[in-house]
């Protein structure tokens, strides 16, 4: 993170590894591969510079659409979920914020890998909400958006980012109901920060979400409107 963070906030590699290993049990989007050889992975920054073209094309093929922006939108939404999920879960369940610098992506898919394990103790980070926003949105999702080769609405992408965050919270709530208070507070704070402000809002205590944009999935031949879509009734 670029914001000033005390050296004492740094967490040891073993604490970061334990947190990531535990939250991976929540599902695939919460999984970050760690350590080991680097074959089969490439820096995610390279994928951003190429506009995530390979994943966007794979999505378009999977859903049998020739509308390139649909593939881009769904690929970006999935990547946002793979970033928010381990970060939010580790922060709330273990008080550890994993460092996503040096993040890699699989050569043949969306999976993510960290070659080195570093992170911070969440309670020692000044302005935690802003720090998490910087970690996920500014360092990663803004870079992805900047590299896109397809014209797509920035607010659509912002809505995807918010939807992925809300979806993460909706998985965490039933898995750890005792965290309802801090989970709701942190997620609501993130949804009011930077580019996420005005993208949508929670509509109930179970953290159901209504966004103000659409990911375009309904435009695929077999697609439907998502539960949080602004077009859903």
Short mmCIF file of C-alpha atoms in Angstrom, two decimals:
data_model
loop_
_atom_site.label_atom_id
_atom_site.label_comp_id
_atom_site.label_asym_id
_atom_site.label_seq_id
_atom_site.Cartn_x
_atom_site.Cartn_y
_atom_site.Cartn_z
CA UNK A 1 0.00 0.00 0.00
CA UNK A 2 1.24 3.47 -0.80
CA UNK A 3 -0.41 5.11 2.23
CA UNK A 4 1.92 5.38 5.23
CA UNK A 5 1.75 2.15 7.24
CA UNK A 6 3.86 1.58 10.36
CA UNK A 7 6.55 -1.07 10.07
CA UNK A 8 4.97 -2.69 13.13
CA UNK A 9 1.88 -3.40 11.04
CA UNK A 10 3.72 -6.02 8.98
CA UNK A 11 2.53 -9.58 9.63
CA UNK A 12 4.89 -12.58 9.40
CA UNK A 13 4.64 -14.86 6.39
CA UNK A 14 3.39 -17.78 8.46
CA UNK A 15 0.43 -15.72 9.76
CA UNK A 16 -0.51 -14.67 6.22
CA UNK A 17 -0.21 -18.27 5.01
CA UNK A 18 -2.41 -19.59 7.82
CA UNK A 19 -5.10 -16.98 7.12
CA UNK A 20 -5.14 -17.70 3.38
CA UNK A 21 -5.23 -21.45 3.94
CA UNK A 22 -8.21 -21.14 6.28
CA UNK A 23 -10.33 -18.84 4.09
CA UNK A 24 -9.70 -20.99 1.00
CA UNK A 25 -12.15 -23.48 2.53
CA UNK A 26 -14.93 -20.97 1.83
CA UNK A 27 -14.73 -21.64 -1.91
CA UNK A 28 -12.81 -21.12 -5.10
CA UNK A 29 -13.07 -17.36 -5.18
CA UNK A 30 -11.44 -17.22 -1.74
CA UNK A 31 -8.45 -19.26 -2.88
CA UNK A 32 -5.04 -17.74 -3.52
CA UNK A 33 -2.35 -20.26 -4.41
CA UNK A 34 0.88 -19.51 -2.54
CA UNK A 35 4.56 -20.38 -2.88
CA UNK A 36 6.05 -23.13 -4.98
CA UNK A 37 7.41 -22.98 -8.53
CA UNK A 38 6.27 -20.25 -10.89
CA UNK A 39 5.65 -22.36 -13.99
CA UNK A 40 2.21 -21.82 -15.44
CA UNK A 41 1.78 -18.32 -13.99
CA UNK A 42 2.47 -14.80 -15.20
CA UNK A 43 2.38 -11.39 -13.48
CA UNK A 44 -1.18 -10.13 -13.33
CA UNK A 45 0.12 -6.73 -14.40
CA UNK A 46 0.98 -8.29 -17.78
CA UNK A 47 -2.59 -9.57 -18.08
CA UNK A 48 -3.90 -6.09 -17.23
CA UNK A 49 -1.74 -4.53 -19.94
CA UNK A 50 -3.17 -7.01 -22.45
CA UNK A 51 -6.70 -6.13 -21.41
CA UNK A 52 -7.53 -9.59 -20.05
CA UNK A 53 -8.18 -10.44 -23.69
CA UNK A 54 -7.74 -14.20 -23.26
CA UNK A 55 -10.25 -14.50 -20.41
CA UNK A 56 -12.72 -12.13 -22.06
CA UNK A 57 -12.64 -14.18 -25.27
CA UNK A 58 -13.00 -17.42 -23.31
CA UNK A 59 -16.08 -16.01 -21.54
CA UNK A 60 -17.59 -14.87 -24.82
CA UNK A 61 -17.06 -18.34 -26.30
CA UNK A 62 -18.52 -20.04 -23.22
CA UNK A 63 -21.72 -18.00 -23.42
CA UNK A 64 -21.86 -18.04 -27.22
CA UNK A 65 -21.87 -14.28 -27.70
CA UNK A 66 -20.12 -12.09 -30.24
CA UNK A 67 -20.59 -8.96 -28.13
CA UNK A 68 -17.04 -8.40 -26.91
CA UNK A 69 -17.98 -6.13 -24.03
CA UNK A 70 -20.00 -8.93 -22.42
CA UNK A 71 -16.90 -11.11 -22.21
CA UNK A 72 -14.89 -8.21 -20.81
CA UNK A 73 -17.54 -7.37 -18.22
CA UNK A 74 -17.97 -10.90 -16.91
CA UNK A 75 -14.20 -11.54 -16.84
CA UNK A 76 -13.65 -8.33 -14.87
CA UNK A 77 -16.47 -9.19 -12.47
CA UNK A 78 -14.96 -12.60 -11.80
CA UNK A 79 -11.51 -11.14 -11.23
CA UNK A 80 -12.91 -8.56 -8.82
CA UNK A 81 -14.51 -11.39 -6.83
CA UNK A 82 -11.18 -13.26 -6.71
CA UNK A 83 -9.54 -10.16 -5.26
CA UNK A 84 -12.19 -9.10 -2.76
CA UNK A 85 -12.91 -12.58 -1.41
CA UNK A 86 -9.56 -13.50 0.19
CA UNK A 87 -8.83 -9.91 1.20
CA UNK A 88 -12.16 -9.36 2.98
CA UNK A 89 -12.19 -12.83 4.54
CA UNK A 90 -8.62 -12.67 5.84
CA UNK A 91 -9.21 -9.17 7.21
CA UNK A 92 -12.37 -10.05 9.10
CA UNK A 93 -11.67 -13.64 10.13
CA UNK A 94 -7.98 -13.33 10.99
CA UNK A 95 -7.15 -9.64 11.23
CA UNK A 96 -4.66 -10.09 8.38
CA UNK A 97 -4.57 -8.10 5.14
CA UNK A 98 -2.65 -10.04 2.47
CA UNK A 99 -0.29 -8.02 0.30
CA UNK A 100 -1.28 -8.42 -3.36
CA UNK A 101 1.91 -6.93 -4.76
CA UNK A 102 3.54 -9.42 -7.09
CA UNK A 103 0.23 -11.20 -7.74
CA UNK A 104 0.26 -13.67 -10.65
CA UNK A 105 -2.51 -15.18 -12.78
CA UNK A 106 -2.66 -18.65 -14.27
CA UNK A 107 -1.63 -18.93 -17.91
CA UNK A 108 -4.72 -20.99 -18.68
CA UNK A 109 -7.41 -19.45 -16.50
CA UNK A 110 -8.47 -16.96 -13.82
CA UNK A 111 -6.78 -18.54 -10.78
CA UNK A 112 -4.40 -16.32 -8.78
CA UNK A 113 -1.04 -17.03 -7.12
CA UNK A 114 1.18 -15.19 -4.68
CA UNK A 115 4.86 -16.10 -5.05
CA UNK A 116 5.74 -14.43 -1.74
CA UNK A 117 3.70 -14.09 1.43
CA UNK A 118 3.56 -10.67 3.04
CA UNK A 119 0.78 -8.71 4.66
CA UNK A 120 -0.30 -6.49 7.51
CA UNK A 121 -2.20 -6.71 10.79
CA UNK A 122 -5.53 -5.06 10.04
CA UNK A 123 -5.84 -3.36 13.41
CA UNK A 124 -2.51 -1.61 12.90
CA UNK A 125 -3.38 -0.06 9.54
CA UNK A 126 -4.55 3.55 9.74
CA UNK A 127 -7.79 4.09 7.80
CA UNK A 128 -8.38 0.42 7.05
CA UNK A 129 -11.33 0.96 4.68
CA UNK A 130 -9.35 3.32 2.47
CA UNK A 131 -6.36 0.95 2.57
CA UNK A 132 -8.44 -2.01 1.35
CA UNK A 133 -9.95 0.14 -1.38
CA UNK A 134 -6.47 1.12 -2.53
CA UNK A 135 -5.24 -2.47 -2.38
CA UNK A 136 -8.02 -3.92 -4.55
CA UNK A 137 -9.45 -1.09 -6.63
CA UNK A 138 -6.60 1.33 -7.18
CA UNK A 139 -3.75 -1.16 -7.49
CA UNK A 140 -5.58 -3.84 -9.45
CA UNK A 141 -9.01 -3.10 -10.89
CA UNK A 142 -8.12 0.38 -12.12
CA UNK A 143 -5.06 -1.08 -13.84
CA UNK A 144 -7.24 -3.74 -15.46
CA UNK A 145 -9.69 -1.10 -16.68
CA UNK A 146 -6.88 1.03 -18.11
CA UNK A 147 -5.66 -1.84 -20.28
CA UNK A 148 -8.98 -2.86 -21.80
CA UNK A 149 -9.11 -2.97 -25.61
CA UNK A 150 -12.92 -2.84 -25.72
CA UNK A 151 -14.99 0.28 -25.07
CA UNK A 152 -17.08 -0.28 -21.97
CA UNK A 153 -18.74 2.04 -19.48
CA UNK A 154 -16.54 2.85 -16.45
CA UNK A 155 -19.63 2.85 -14.25
CA UNK A 156 -20.52 -0.64 -15.45
CA UNK A 157 -17.08 -1.80 -14.30
CA UNK A 158 -17.49 0.07 -11.02
CA UNK A 159 -20.85 -1.66 -10.55
CA UNK A 160 -19.18 -5.01 -11.18
CA UNK A 161 -16.57 -4.20 -8.53
CA UNK A 162 -19.30 -3.33 -6.05
CA UNK A 163 -21.33 -6.42 -6.95
CA UNK A 164 -18.29 -8.64 -6.40
CA UNK A 165 -17.72 -7.02 -3.00
CA UNK A 166 -21.34 -7.49 -1.98
CA UNK A 167 -21.27 -11.08 -3.21
CA UNK A 168 -18.25 -11.76 -1.04
CA UNK A 169 -20.07 -10.37 1.98
CA UNK A 170 -23.11 -12.54 1.19
CA UNK A 171 -20.94 -15.66 1.28
CA UNK A 172 -19.18 -14.64 4.48
CA UNK A 173 -22.33 -13.78 6.45
CA UNK A 174 -23.87 -17.28 6.71
CA UNK A 175 -20.41 -18.83 7.09
CA UNK A 176 -19.52 -16.56 10.02
CA UNK A 177 -22.79 -15.00 11.33
CA UNK A 178 -21.05 -13.62 14.42
CA UNK A 179 -19.22 -11.23 12.11
CA UNK A 180 -22.43 -9.56 10.90
CA UNK A 181 -21.60 -6.22 12.58
CA UNK A 182 -18.00 -5.72 11.41
CA UNK A 183 -18.74 -7.31 8.04
CA UNK A 184 -21.63 -4.95 7.38
CA UNK A 185 -19.71 -1.93 8.62
CA UNK A 186 -16.60 -2.62 6.54
CA UNK A 187 -18.48 -3.52 3.37
CA UNK A 188 -20.80 -0.51 3.66
CA UNK A 189 -17.78 1.71 4.18
CA UNK A 190 -16.07 0.32 1.09
CA UNK A 191 -19.24 0.86 -0.97
CA UNK A 192 -19.11 4.55 0.00
CA UNK A 193 -15.45 4.96 -0.98
CA UNK A 194 -14.00 6.39 -4.18
CA UNK A 195 -15.39 4.95 -7.41
CA UNK A 196 -17.72 2.63 -5.52
CA UNK A 197 -19.78 5.49 -4.12
CA UNK A 198 -23.23 5.48 -5.71
CA UNK A 199 -22.85 2.07 -7.38
CA UNK A 200 -25.55 0.42 -5.29
CA UNK A 201 -26.80 -0.31 -1.79
CA UNK A 202 -27.76 -3.10 0.56
CA UNK A 203 -31.50 -3.73 0.68
CA UNK A 204 -31.79 -5.95 3.75
CA UNK A 205 -30.08 -7.43 6.81
CA UNK A 206 -28.95 -10.47 4.81
CA UNK A 207 -26.82 -8.07 2.73
CA UNK A 208 -28.85 -8.47 -0.44
CA UNK A 209 -27.61 -5.84 -2.86
CA UNK A 210 -29.11 -3.77 -5.65
CA UNK A 211 -26.69 -2.22 -8.08
CA UNK A 212 -27.34 0.74 -10.36
CA UNK A 213 -25.83 -0.81 -13.47
CA UNK A 214 -25.89 -4.13 -15.32
CA UNK A 215 -23.09 -6.61 -16.01
CA UNK A 216 -24.70 -7.47 -19.41
CA UNK A 217 -24.97 -11.20 -18.72
CA UNK A 218 -28.66 -11.08 -19.69
CA UNK A 219 -27.58 -10.23 -23.25
CA UNK A 220 -26.03 -13.67 -23.79
CA UNK A 221 -28.22 -16.20 -25.65
CA UNK A 222 -29.06 -18.11 -22.46
CA UNK A 223 -28.48 -15.33 -19.93
CA UNK A 224 -30.87 -13.97 -17.33
CA UNK A 225 -30.86 -10.86 -15.17
CA UNK A 226 -28.75 -11.29 -12.04
CA UNK A 227 -30.37 -10.95 -8.63
CA UNK A 228 -28.74 -7.59 -7.91
CA UNK A 229 -29.29 -6.12 -11.39
CA UNK A 230 -30.88 -2.70 -11.74
CA UNK A 231 -33.07 -4.20 -14.49
CA UNK A 232 -34.46 -6.98 -12.26
CA UNK A 233 -37.90 -6.62 -10.77
#
